[in-house]
Amino acid sequence: MSQINKLKIFNDPIYGFITIPNALIYDLIQHPYFQRLRRITQMGLSYLVYPGANHTRFHHALGCMHLMQKAVDVLRFKEVSISEEEENALYIAILLHDIGHGPFSHAMEKSIVEDVHHEEISLLFMRQLNVEFKGQLSLAIKIFEGDYHRKFMLQLISSQLDMDRMDYLKRDSFYSGVAEGNVNSERLIQMMNVEDDFLVIEEKGIYSVEKFLMSRRLMYWQAYLHKTSLVGELILTRILKRAKELTLKGTNLPCSEPLQFFMQNKIILESFDTFTLDLFSQLDDFDIISALKSWQRHDDFILSSLSKMIINRDLLKIKLTSEKVAIDDLNPLKERFALENNISMADTNYFIFKGKIKNQAYDKEAEPIRILKKDRTVEDVIESSDQLNLKSLSKSVTKYYICFPKQLI
């Protein structure tokens, strides 16, 4: 195929046309590892609340690359030197930043693999692709790992105001219909600059930053931490844990071969060899959904009951509270449920449990969002802002929850 045929365009409902900048990027997008992202939803189980939220990680990765192209153009216009090699590395790093996500995004990290973070798996995929593409991803990996001397490049990929957040807030807001999350990414990118090797936002862009942080806070409460999405993910995590428990005891559960492998083996970061990575690359949302459809008719009461909940959207009841829930408060519910369903007290933990969620729009401990003032001094957005609400956005808000079957009300 001639190179010119690889300079394709995608039609995106948010940005319009997204162009593929070169043949290498095209080949990475065409790779099965990347194509798999078409089968992984961006917002996990949020479609149980917002029926439109069915968009995929594939969508999101392309959107991030598009925003990175805009950022490179703006910074070059402001005479920040970015070589062609660096430009390409930025596109590759942002394109592949989420490639390590498992089915339904975060539920996998707490169940089938043992606390292996998706960013660590993304890095494994990037290294494997670097072998296949004969070292052409080396600089992208260096930037992604934070080992490159030009620090602002990592900030474009991963910081409190990066291309990733700018795209997912705008995209998730669009597809879910939660208008509060819509951010002005165009304006934010236009206001970007580099000072002392750090990414900064020019002072006149401060209100756009404030709006961005407020949007992020509202999207967390209204979408990402919405109690129905939350309980859906908690149930899915428990289904996968139960399935793994049964498999390790010798029960043969019908599911796809890649899923079977992760059920049968304890997978930690160190055990991710090329074979394991290849199997992981074959896992997507469809493996999980088809397994749940099968498992809802299984003899095991826990596995079948929980699987039915997701398939039929008949979930556990979840109550949010600002007060900590005492473990003793759950015991009467557990005793009653154990008696009614003839299961042990230990098994009731699958159906009746508590936990907490945190929301912090701006982390004062992390790399700050820097504002470049007219006199060329730089300060943290919290100090620059005349908005008192920005100070409150940097406080962590904790809510506690309790989940239990509806029939116990």
Short mmCIF file of C-alpha atoms in Angstrom, two decimals:
data_model
loop_
_atom_site.label_atom_id
_atom_site.label_comp_id
_atom_site.label_asym_id
_atom_site.label_seq_id
_atom_site.Cartn_x
_atom_site.Cartn_y
_atom_site.Cartn_z
CA MET A 1 0.00 0.00 0.00
CA SER A 2 1.40 3.41 -0.88
CA GLN A 3 1.99 5.82 1.98
CA ILE A 4 -0.45 8.39 0.65
CA ASN A 5 -3.33 5.95 1.25
CA LYS A 6 -2.41 5.90 4.92
CA LEU A 7 -3.13 9.59 5.45
CA LYS A 8 -6.77 8.91 6.25
CA ILE A 9 -9.30 11.09 8.03
CA PHE A 10 -11.83 10.12 10.70
CA ASN A 11 -15.13 11.90 11.11
CA ASP A 12 -15.56 12.65 14.82
CA PRO A 13 -18.89 13.96 16.21
CA ILE A 14 -17.03 16.35 18.52
CA TYR A 15 -14.11 17.80 16.55
CA GLY A 16 -15.20 17.12 12.98
CA PHE A 17 -12.39 15.68 10.86
CA ILE A 18 -9.38 14.11 12.59
CA THR A 19 -6.38 13.55 10.34
CA ILE A 20 -3.83 10.77 10.67
CA PRO A 21 -0.49 12.64 10.49
CA ASN A 22 1.73 9.92 9.02
CA ALA A 23 2.06 6.29 7.96
CA LEU A 24 3.50 5.10 11.29
CA ILE A 25 0.48 6.42 13.21
CA TYR A 26 -1.79 4.75 10.65
CA ASP A 27 -0.01 1.42 11.14
CA LEU A 28 -0.31 1.70 14.94
CA ILE A 29 -4.05 2.44 14.66
CA GLN A 30 -4.43 -0.58 12.35
CA HIS A 31 -2.63 -2.88 14.79
CA PRO A 32 -4.89 -5.47 16.51
CA TYR A 33 -3.79 -4.16 19.94
CA PHE A 34 -5.25 -0.77 19.09
CA GLN A 35 -8.29 -2.03 17.17
CA ARG A 36 -9.28 -3.88 20.35
CA LEU A 37 -10.12 -0.49 21.90
CA ARG A 38 -13.17 -0.38 19.60
CA ARG A 39 -14.58 -3.13 21.83
CA ILE A 40 -13.95 -1.44 25.18
CA THR A 41 -16.41 1.19 26.38
CA GLN A 42 -14.91 4.42 27.62
CA MET A 43 -17.28 4.84 30.56
CA GLY A 44 -17.56 1.24 31.77
CA LEU A 45 -21.08 0.54 32.99
CA SER A 46 -22.29 4.16 32.85
CA TYR A 47 -24.59 3.18 29.97
CA LEU A 48 -26.80 1.64 32.67
CA VAL A 49 -27.54 5.24 33.70
CA TYR A 50 -26.89 7.21 30.50
CA PRO A 51 -28.06 5.13 27.52
CA GLY A 52 -25.92 7.16 25.08
CA ALA A 53 -22.65 6.46 26.91
CA ASN A 54 -21.63 3.60 24.63
CA HIS A 55 -18.60 5.31 23.08
CA THR A 56 -15.29 3.48 23.13
CA ARG A 57 -11.67 3.91 24.15
CA PHE A 58 -10.88 3.92 20.41
CA HIS A 59 -12.89 7.14 19.99
CA HIS A 60 -11.16 8.70 22.98
CA ALA A 61 -7.60 7.83 21.90
CA LEU A 62 -8.12 9.41 18.47
CA GLY A 63 -9.64 12.51 20.11
CA CYS A 64 -6.59 12.85 22.37
CA MET A 65 -4.25 12.60 19.38
CA HIS A 66 -6.27 15.31 17.60
CA LEU A 67 -5.95 17.64 20.61
CA MET A 68 -2.22 16.91 20.77
CA GLN A 69 -1.90 18.01 17.12
CA LYS A 70 -3.60 21.29 18.06
CA ALA A 71 -1.31 21.73 21.08
CA VAL A 72 1.85 21.16 19.01
CA ASP A 73 0.65 23.76 16.46
CA VAL A 74 -0.07 26.34 19.18
CA LEU A 75 3.25 25.82 20.98
CA ARG A 76 5.24 26.01 17.74
CA PHE A 77 3.40 29.22 16.84
CA LYS A 78 4.60 30.60 20.20
CA GLU A 79 8.16 29.63 19.24
CA VAL A 80 8.50 26.58 21.47
CA SER A 81 10.81 24.32 19.50
CA ILE A 82 9.42 20.82 18.96
CA SER A 83 11.31 18.63 16.50
CA GLU A 84 9.56 16.29 14.09
CA GLU A 85 10.77 13.32 16.13
CA GLU A 86 9.39 14.82 19.36
CA GLU A 87 6.11 15.69 17.66
CA ASN A 88 5.70 12.12 16.46
CA ALA A 89 6.59 10.74 19.90
CA LEU A 90 3.91 12.94 21.50
CA TYR A 91 1.28 11.63 19.06
CA ILE A 92 2.28 8.01 19.69
CA ALA A 93 2.39 8.39 23.50
CA ILE A 94 -1.05 10.03 23.72
CA LEU A 95 -2.55 7.62 21.17
CA LEU A 96 -1.41 4.60 23.20
CA HIS A 97 -1.82 6.01 26.73
CA ASP A 98 -4.98 3.91 27.39
CA ILE A 99 -4.11 0.82 25.36
CA GLY A 100 -3.69 -1.23 28.55
CA HIS A 101 -7.30 -0.87 29.70
CA GLY A 102 -9.13 -4.14 30.28
CA PRO A 103 -12.81 -4.83 29.63
CA PHE A 104 -15.13 -2.28 31.25
CA SER A 105 -12.03 -0.28 32.12
CA HIS A 106 -11.45 -0.37 35.87
CA ALA A 107 -13.36 -3.47 37.05
CA MET A 108 -10.60 -5.75 35.72
CA GLU A 109 -7.80 -4.13 37.72
CA LYS A 110 -9.40 -5.24 40.97
CA SER A 111 -10.44 -8.75 40.02
CA ILE A 112 -8.91 -10.77 37.18
CA VAL A 113 -5.42 -9.32 37.42
CA GLU A 114 -3.91 -8.69 40.84
CA ASP A 115 -3.74 -4.91 41.22
CA VAL A 116 -1.96 -4.36 37.91
CA HIS A 117 -2.69 -0.78 36.86
CA HIS A 118 -3.78 -0.15 33.27
CA GLU A 119 -0.89 2.31 32.76
CA GLU A 120 1.60 -0.47 33.51
CA ILE A 121 -0.09 -2.69 30.92
CA SER A 122 -0.10 0.23 28.43
CA LEU A 123 3.67 0.42 28.85
CA LEU A 124 4.03 -3.32 28.23
CA PHE A 125 2.01 -2.96 25.02
CA MET A 126 4.13 0.01 23.93
CA ARG A 127 7.34 -1.93 24.51
CA GLN A 128 6.01 -4.89 22.53
CA LEU A 129 4.95 -2.59 19.68
CA ASN A 130 8.38 -0.97 19.81
CA VAL A 131 9.93 -4.37 19.08
CA GLU A 132 7.51 -4.94 16.17
CA PHE A 133 8.08 -1.42 14.79
CA LYS A 134 11.87 -1.69 15.11
CA GLY A 135 12.46 0.97 17.77
CA GLN A 136 10.25 3.70 16.32
CA LEU A 137 8.40 4.10 19.64
CA SER A 138 11.52 4.55 21.80
CA LEU A 139 11.16 8.31 22.32
CA ALA A 140 7.40 8.02 22.95
CA ILE A 141 8.11 5.47 25.70
CA LYS A 142 10.79 7.70 27.21
CA ILE A 143 8.36 10.64 27.39
CA PHE A 144 5.53 8.42 28.71
CA GLU A 145 7.78 7.13 31.51
CA GLY A 146 8.86 10.66 32.45
CA ASP A 147 12.49 10.01 31.49
CA TYR A 148 12.75 12.70 28.80
CA HIS A 149 14.47 15.95 29.74
CA ARG A 150 11.70 18.18 28.34
CA LYS A 151 9.21 17.87 31.19
CA PHE A 152 6.36 19.76 29.53
CA MET A 153 5.97 16.89 27.07
CA LEU A 154 4.91 14.49 29.82
CA GLN A 155 2.54 17.17 31.15
CA LEU A 156 0.76 17.23 27.78
CA ILE A 157 0.17 13.47 28.16
CA SER A 158 -0.34 13.10 31.89
CA SER A 159 -0.98 15.98 34.29
CA GLN A 160 -3.88 17.87 35.87
CA LEU A 161 -4.52 19.61 32.55
CA ASP A 162 -3.57 17.13 29.84
CA MET A 163 -4.99 16.10 26.47
CA ASP A 164 -6.44 12.95 28.04
CA ARG A 165 -8.63 14.88 30.52
CA MET A 166 -9.56 17.51 27.96
CA ASP A 167 -10.88 14.86 25.60
CA TYR A 168 -12.62 12.56 28.06
CA LEU A 169 -14.51 15.38 29.79
CA LYS A 170 -15.75 16.80 26.49
CA ARG A 171 -16.46 13.38 24.97
CA ASP A 172 -18.10 11.80 28.02
CA SER A 173 -20.22 14.92 28.49
CA PHE A 174 -21.32 14.74 24.85
CA TYR A 175 -22.25 11.04 24.84
CA SER A 176 -23.81 10.92 28.31
CA GLY A 177 -25.71 14.17 27.82
CA VAL A 178 -24.32 15.57 31.09
CA ALA A 179 -23.85 19.13 29.82
CA GLU A 180 -21.99 20.28 32.95
CA GLY A 181 -18.90 18.36 31.84
CA ASN A 182 -18.44 20.22 28.56
CA VAL A 183 -15.06 21.97 28.58
CA ASN A 184 -13.63 24.49 26.14
CA SER A 185 -10.58 22.49 25.07
CA GLU A 186 -9.96 24.77 22.06
CA ARG A 187 -9.60 27.82 24.30
CA LEU A 188 -7.44 26.00 26.85
CA ILE A 189 -5.05 24.79 24.14
CA GLN A 190 -4.84 28.28 22.61
CA MET A 191 -3.76 29.60 26.03
CA MET A 192 -0.93 27.06 26.46
CA ASN A 193 2.72 28.01 26.54
CA VAL A 194 6.01 26.69 27.93
CA GLU A 195 8.04 28.55 30.57
CA ASP A 196 11.21 27.08 32.17
CA ASP A 197 10.37 23.75 30.54
CA PHE A 198 6.97 23.59 32.28
CA LEU A 199 3.58 23.73 30.63
CA VAL A 200 1.79 26.96 31.60
CA ILE A 201 -1.53 28.60 30.84
CA GLU A 202 -1.44 32.30 30.01
CA GLU A 203 -3.19 34.48 32.57
CA LYS A 204 -6.10 35.37 30.31
CA GLY A 205 -7.02 31.67 30.18
CA ILE A 206 -7.58 31.38 33.93
CA TYR A 207 -11.37 31.37 33.70
CA SER A 208 -11.22 28.50 31.23
CA VAL A 209 -9.07 26.57 33.75
CA GLU A 210 -11.59 27.30 36.52
CA LYS A 211 -14.42 26.08 34.31
CA PHE A 212 -12.38 22.97 33.41
CA LEU A 213 -11.84 22.07 37.10
CA MET A 214 -15.48 22.71 37.96
CA SER A 215 -16.59 20.56 35.01
CA ARG A 216 -14.33 17.77 36.19
CA ARG A 217 -15.81 17.85 39.68
CA LEU A 218 -19.38 17.80 38.36
CA MET A 219 -18.65 14.97 35.90
CA TYR A 220 -17.29 12.85 38.73
CA TRP A 221 -20.40 13.25 40.86
CA GLN A 222 -22.89 13.10 38.01
CA ALA A 223 -21.32 10.46 35.78
CA TYR A 224 -18.17 8.60 36.88
CA LEU A 225 -19.23 8.26 40.53
CA HIS A 226 -22.97 8.18 39.85
CA LYS A 227 -24.31 5.67 42.34
CA THR A 228 -25.81 3.37 39.67
CA SER A 229 -22.57 3.25 37.63
CA LEU A 230 -20.72 2.67 40.88
CA VAL A 231 -22.87 -0.22 42.07
CA GLY A 232 -22.71 -1.77 38.57
CA GLU A 233 -18.91 -1.75 38.67
CA LEU A 234 -18.84 -3.11 42.25
CA ILE A 235 -21.13 -5.99 41.24
CA LEU A 236 -19.04 -6.75 38.13
CA THR A 237 -15.85 -6.82 40.24
CA ARG A 238 -17.52 -9.31 42.61
CA ILE A 239 -18.76 -11.49 39.73
CA LEU A 240 -15.23 -11.79 38.35
CA LYS A 241 -13.82 -12.51 41.82
CA ARG A 242 -16.43 -15.22 42.41
CA ALA A 243 -15.79 -16.73 38.96
CA LYS A 244 -12.07 -16.83 39.69
CA GLU A 245 -12.68 -18.38 43.11
CA LEU A 246 -14.88 -21.14 41.61
CA THR A 247 -12.44 -21.78 38.73
CA LEU A 248 -9.51 -22.19 41.15
CA LYS A 249 -11.61 -24.73 43.10
CA GLY A 250 -12.00 -26.75 39.91
CA THR A 251 -15.40 -25.60 38.62
CA ASN A 252 -15.41 -25.33 34.85
CA LEU A 253 -17.13 -22.07 33.91
CA PRO A 254 -18.08 -21.48 30.27
CA CYS A 255 -16.24 -18.44 28.89
CA SER A 256 -13.79 -17.45 26.15
CA GLU A 257 -10.26 -18.92 26.16
CA PRO A 258 -8.51 -15.65 27.06
CA LEU A 259 -10.89 -15.08 29.99
CA GLN A 260 -10.44 -18.71 31.06
CA PHE A 261 -6.68 -18.17 31.22
CA PHE A 262 -7.01 -15.16 33.55
CA MET A 263 -9.49 -17.09 35.69
CA GLN A 264 -7.13 -20.03 36.08
CA ASN A 265 -3.95 -18.10 36.81
CA LYS A 266 -2.87 -15.54 39.37
CA ILE A 267 -1.57 -12.71 37.21
CA ILE A 268 0.68 -10.07 38.73
CA LEU A 269 2.78 -7.50 36.85
CA GLU A 270 5.87 -9.75 36.86
CA SER A 271 3.96 -12.58 35.15
CA PHE A 272 3.01 -10.43 32.15
CA ASP A 273 5.21 -12.07 29.52
CA THR A 274 4.59 -11.87 25.76
CA PHE A 275 2.18 -14.82 25.89
CA THR A 276 0.10 -13.29 28.73
CA LEU A 277 0.08 -9.89 27.02
CA ASP A 278 -1.16 -11.46 23.79
CA LEU A 279 -4.01 -13.16 25.66
CA PHE A 280 -4.84 -9.91 27.46
CA SER A 281 -5.01 -8.19 24.06
CA GLN A 282 -7.79 -10.61 23.10
CA LEU A 283 -9.97 -9.64 26.07
CA ASP A 284 -12.71 -7.06 25.64
CA ASP A 285 -16.22 -6.17 26.86
CA PHE A 286 -17.76 -8.90 24.70
CA ASP A 287 -15.91 -11.67 26.58
CA ILE A 288 -17.37 -10.42 29.85
CA ILE A 289 -20.94 -9.88 28.62
CA SER A 290 -21.12 -13.29 26.93
CA ALA A 291 -19.74 -14.91 30.09
CA LEU A 292 -22.39 -13.17 32.23
CA LYS A 293 -25.13 -14.35 29.86
CA SER A 294 -23.91 -17.89 30.43
CA TRP A 295 -23.24 -17.57 34.16
CA GLN A 296 -26.72 -16.24 34.96
CA ARG A 297 -27.94 -19.83 34.58
CA HIS A 298 -25.14 -21.39 36.66
CA ASP A 299 -25.83 -23.56 39.73
CA ASP A 300 -23.79 -21.29 41.97
CA PHE A 301 -26.26 -18.94 43.68
CA ILE A 302 -23.77 -16.07 44.03
CA LEU A 303 -22.47 -16.17 40.46
CA SER A 304 -25.92 -16.52 38.84
CA SER A 305 -27.64 -13.90 41.03
CA LEU A 306 -24.96 -11.27 40.45
CA SER A 307 -24.73 -12.00 36.70
CA LYS A 308 -28.51 -11.57 36.33
CA MET A 309 -28.26 -8.19 38.05
CA ILE A 310 -25.97 -6.77 35.34
CA ILE A 311 -27.69 -8.45 32.37
CA ASN A 312 -31.17 -7.34 33.45
CA ARG A 313 -30.10 -4.06 35.10
CA ASP A 314 -31.74 -5.14 38.34
CA LEU A 315 -28.94 -4.01 40.63
CA LEU A 316 -28.27 -3.94 44.34
CA LYS A 317 -29.65 -0.98 46.27
CA ILE A 318 -26.94 1.60 47.02
CA LYS A 319 -27.24 4.33 49.63
CA LEU A 320 -24.78 7.22 49.86
CA THR A 321 -24.13 8.98 53.14
CA SER A 322 -21.69 11.56 54.49
CA GLU A 323 -21.30 9.49 57.68
CA LYS A 324 -19.06 6.47 58.03
CA VAL A 325 -21.02 3.19 58.09
CA ALA A 326 -20.30 0.90 61.03
CA ILE A 327 -19.73 -2.76 60.20
CA ASP A 328 -22.31 -3.70 62.85
CA ASP A 329 -25.01 -1.87 60.88
CA LEU A 330 -24.66 -4.50 58.15
CA ASN A 331 -24.94 -7.57 60.40
CA PRO A 332 -28.77 -7.66 60.78
CA LEU A 333 -29.10 -7.41 56.97
CA LYS A 334 -26.51 -10.16 56.46
CA GLU A 335 -28.17 -12.50 58.97
CA ARG A 336 -31.56 -12.05 57.33
CA PHE A 337 -30.19 -12.53 53.80
CA ALA A 338 -28.19 -15.63 54.84
CA LEU A 339 -31.30 -17.19 56.38
CA GLU A 340 -33.62 -16.37 53.47
CA ASN A 341 -31.20 -17.73 50.83
CA ASN A 342 -29.57 -20.54 52.79
CA ILE A 343 -26.02 -19.21 52.37
CA SER A 344 -23.16 -18.67 54.83
CA MET A 345 -22.48 -15.32 56.52
CA ALA A 346 -19.18 -15.14 54.60
CA ASP A 347 -21.05 -15.43 51.29
CA THR A 348 -23.34 -12.52 52.16
CA ASN A 349 -20.29 -10.24 51.65
CA TYR A 350 -20.91 -10.57 47.91
CA PHE A 351 -24.31 -8.92 48.30
CA ILE A 352 -24.02 -6.67 51.36
CA PHE A 353 -20.99 -4.44 51.74
CA LYS A 354 -19.81 -0.90 52.38
CA GLY A 355 -17.11 1.39 51.05
CA LYS A 356 -16.23 4.98 50.22
CA ILE A 357 -15.63 7.19 47.21
CA LYS A 358 -13.51 10.32 46.91
CA ASN A 359 -13.74 13.28 44.58
CA GLN A 360 -10.99 15.86 44.28
CA ALA A 361 -11.05 18.07 41.20
CA TYR A 362 -7.63 19.59 41.87
CA ASP A 363 -4.81 17.90 43.77
CA LYS A 364 -2.55 20.37 45.58
CA GLU A 365 0.01 17.62 46.22
CA ALA A 366 0.41 16.78 42.52
CA GLU A 367 2.12 18.74 39.75
CA PRO A 368 0.23 22.10 39.78
CA ILE A 369 -1.54 23.82 36.91
CA ARG A 370 0.73 26.82 36.38
CA ILE A 371 -0.50 30.25 35.35
CA LEU A 372 1.88 32.52 33.41
CA LYS A 373 1.26 36.10 34.48
CA LYS A 374 1.82 39.19 32.33
CA ASP A 375 5.10 39.97 34.14
CA ARG A 376 6.34 36.43 33.16
CA THR A 377 6.11 35.13 36.73
CA VAL A 378 4.46 31.74 37.21
CA GLU A 379 2.13 30.69 40.02
CA ASP A 380 -0.21 27.87 40.98
CA VAL A 381 -3.75 28.38 39.65
CA ILE A 382 -5.04 28.23 43.23
CA GLU A 383 -3.01 31.34 44.11
CA SER A 384 -3.85 33.15 40.86
CA SER A 385 -7.58 32.62 41.00
CA ASP A 386 -9.90 35.11 42.65
CA GLN A 387 -12.45 32.35 42.91
CA LEU A 388 -12.86 30.96 46.40
CA ASN A 389 -14.47 27.87 44.93
CA LEU A 390 -11.12 26.79 43.45
CA LYS A 391 -9.75 26.40 46.97
CA SER A 392 -12.73 24.23 47.83
CA LEU A 393 -12.19 22.19 44.63
CA SER A 394 -8.78 21.19 45.96
CA LYS A 395 -10.36 19.66 49.08
CA SER A 396 -11.06 15.96 48.88
CA VAL A 397 -14.75 15.15 49.42
CA THR A 398 -15.51 11.65 50.73
CA LYS A 399 -18.87 9.91 50.58
CA TYR A 400 -19.63 6.54 52.13
CA TYR A 401 -21.89 3.92 50.64
CA ILE A 402 -23.71 0.78 51.64
CA CYS A 403 -24.99 -1.81 49.12
CA PHE A 404 -27.60 -4.50 49.77
CA PRO A 405 -30.31 -6.45 47.89
CA LYS A 406 -33.52 -4.52 47.28
CA GLN A 407 -35.70 -7.13 48.93
CA LEU A 408 -34.12 -6.28 52.29
CA ILE A 409 -35.64 -2.78 52.33
#
